[in-house]
Structures are given as structure tokens and as C-alpha cells.
C-alpha positions as a Python dict, from the first residue, in 0.01 Angstrom:
ca = {
    (1, 'X'): (0, 0, 0),
    (2, 'X'): (133, 340, -95),
    (3, 'X'): (-13, 683, -28),
    (4, 'X'): (85, 1034, -129),
    (5, 'X'): (-62, 1379, -161),
    (6, 'X'): (148, 1448, -470),
    (7, 'X'): (-13, 1387, -813),
    (8, 'X'): (336, 1367, -966),
    (9, 'X'): (394, 1022, -818),
    (10, 'X'): (599, 1119, -514),
    (11, 'X'): (593, 816, -287),
    (12, 'X'): (536, 600, -596),
    (13, 'X'): (165, 526, -533),
    (14, 'X'): (130, 379, -883),
    (15, 'X'): (355, 86, -786),
    (16, 'X'): (145, -22, -486),
    (17, 'X'): (-104, -306, -507),
    (18, 'X'): (-324, -45, -339),
    (19, 'X'): (-237, 318, -406),
    (20, 'X'): (-387, 644, -286),
    (21, 'X'): (-328, 988, -434),
    (22, 'X'): (-472, 1278, -235),
    (23, 'X'): (-708, 1509, -421),
    (24, 'X'): (-811, 1742, -138),
    (25, 'X'): (-854, 1725, 237),
    (26, 'X'): (-982, 1373, 314),
    (27, 'X'): (-1041, 1281, -53),
    (28, 'X'): (-834, 1035, -257),
    (29, 'X'): (-809, 863, -591),
    (30, 'X'): (-785, 488, -532),
    (31, 'X'): (-561, 280, -759),
    (32, 'X'): (-555, -101, -760),
    (33, 'X'): (-371, -385, -924),
    (34, 'X'): (2, -317, -938),
    (35, 'X'): (238, -612, -948),
    (36, 'X'): (387, -714, -614),
    (37, 'X'): (742, -711, -753),
    (38, 'X'): (696, -384, -945),
    (39, 'X'): (641, -532, -1290),
    (40, 'X'): (296, -375, -1342),
    (41, 'X'): (146, -36, -1252),
    (42, 'X'): (-192, -11, -1087),
    (43, 'X'): (-496, 149, -1251),
    (44, 'X'): (-745, 405, -1133),
    (45, 'X'): (-1036, 229, -963),
    (46, 'X'): (-1227, 509, -785),
    (47, 'X'): (-1197, 887, -801),
    (48, 'X'): (-1231, 1140, -521),
    (49, 'X'): (-1341, 898, -247),
    (50, 'X'): (-1338, 970, 125),
    (51, 'X'): (-1217, 740, 403),
    (52, 'X'): (-1557, 577, 460),
    (53, 'X'): (-1598, 507, 88),
    (54, 'X'): (-1249, 352, 78),
    (55, 'X'): (-1349, 106, 350),
    (56, 'X'): (-1675, 25, 166),
    (57, 'X'): (-1480, -44, -154),
    (58, 'X'): (-1191, -244, -8),
    (59, 'X'): (-1368, -448, 263),
    (60, 'X'): (-1554, -680, 20),
    (61, 'X'): (-1239, -711, -193),
    (62, 'X'): (-1037, -824, 108),
    (63, 'X'): (-1307, -1075, 200),
    (64, 'X'): (-1314, -1215, -155),
    (65, 'X'): (-933, -1226, -168),
    (66, 'X'): (-923, -1413, 161),
    (67, 'X'): (-1161, -1683, 43),
    (68, 'X'): (-1113, -1700, -335),
    (69, 'X'): (-746, -1637, -415),
    (70, 'X'): (-523, -1894, -579),
    (71, 'X'): (-231, -2032, -380),
    (72, 'X'): (47, -1772, -385),
    (73, 'X'): (-167, -1512, -563),
    (74, 'X'): (-97, -1155, -454),
    (75, 'X'): (-371, -898, -399),
    (76, 'X'): (-267, -686, -697),
    (77, 'X'): (-304, -980, -932),
    (78, 'X'): (-632, -1086, -772),
    (79, 'X'): (-801, -753, -827),
}
């Protein structure tokens, strides 16, 4: 997981399986799906979401990942 307030990629949020880029106070763009070893960038999943919306989005994904993933499959590849 990587998070930054810089839209220029400071903190390298685009390399995280889960990445957040701050848009304004308490609002983020959510990126998902980067490769665990840095071989794939993530993609924009949700724009301008707040903290509660982030939990609503990620909680079911974590539950599905916990029960449905392949052996050795990383979260970024799962989503």
C-alpha cells in the first residue's frame, strides 16, 4: 500500500497493489492492481473517495481475496 498527496507520483503510489493519491482534504483517488514485484502499474479504480468510501470499496475485496485467491496469488493480481 502506498499513499501520497502528490499527483506527480511522489511516494510511488502507482507501484502499490493499493495506491492512494490525495485530491483534497480527506479525498483520494484509489488505484488497484500493481504487481507485487513492481512489474505492473496499478490502474485508477475510484476517483475522489473519502475514508468511509475507501473502506466500503476495499472491505468486500479483502473478503473475496481471503476466500477465493489462488495459492500464492498476490492482492494486486487478484483484483
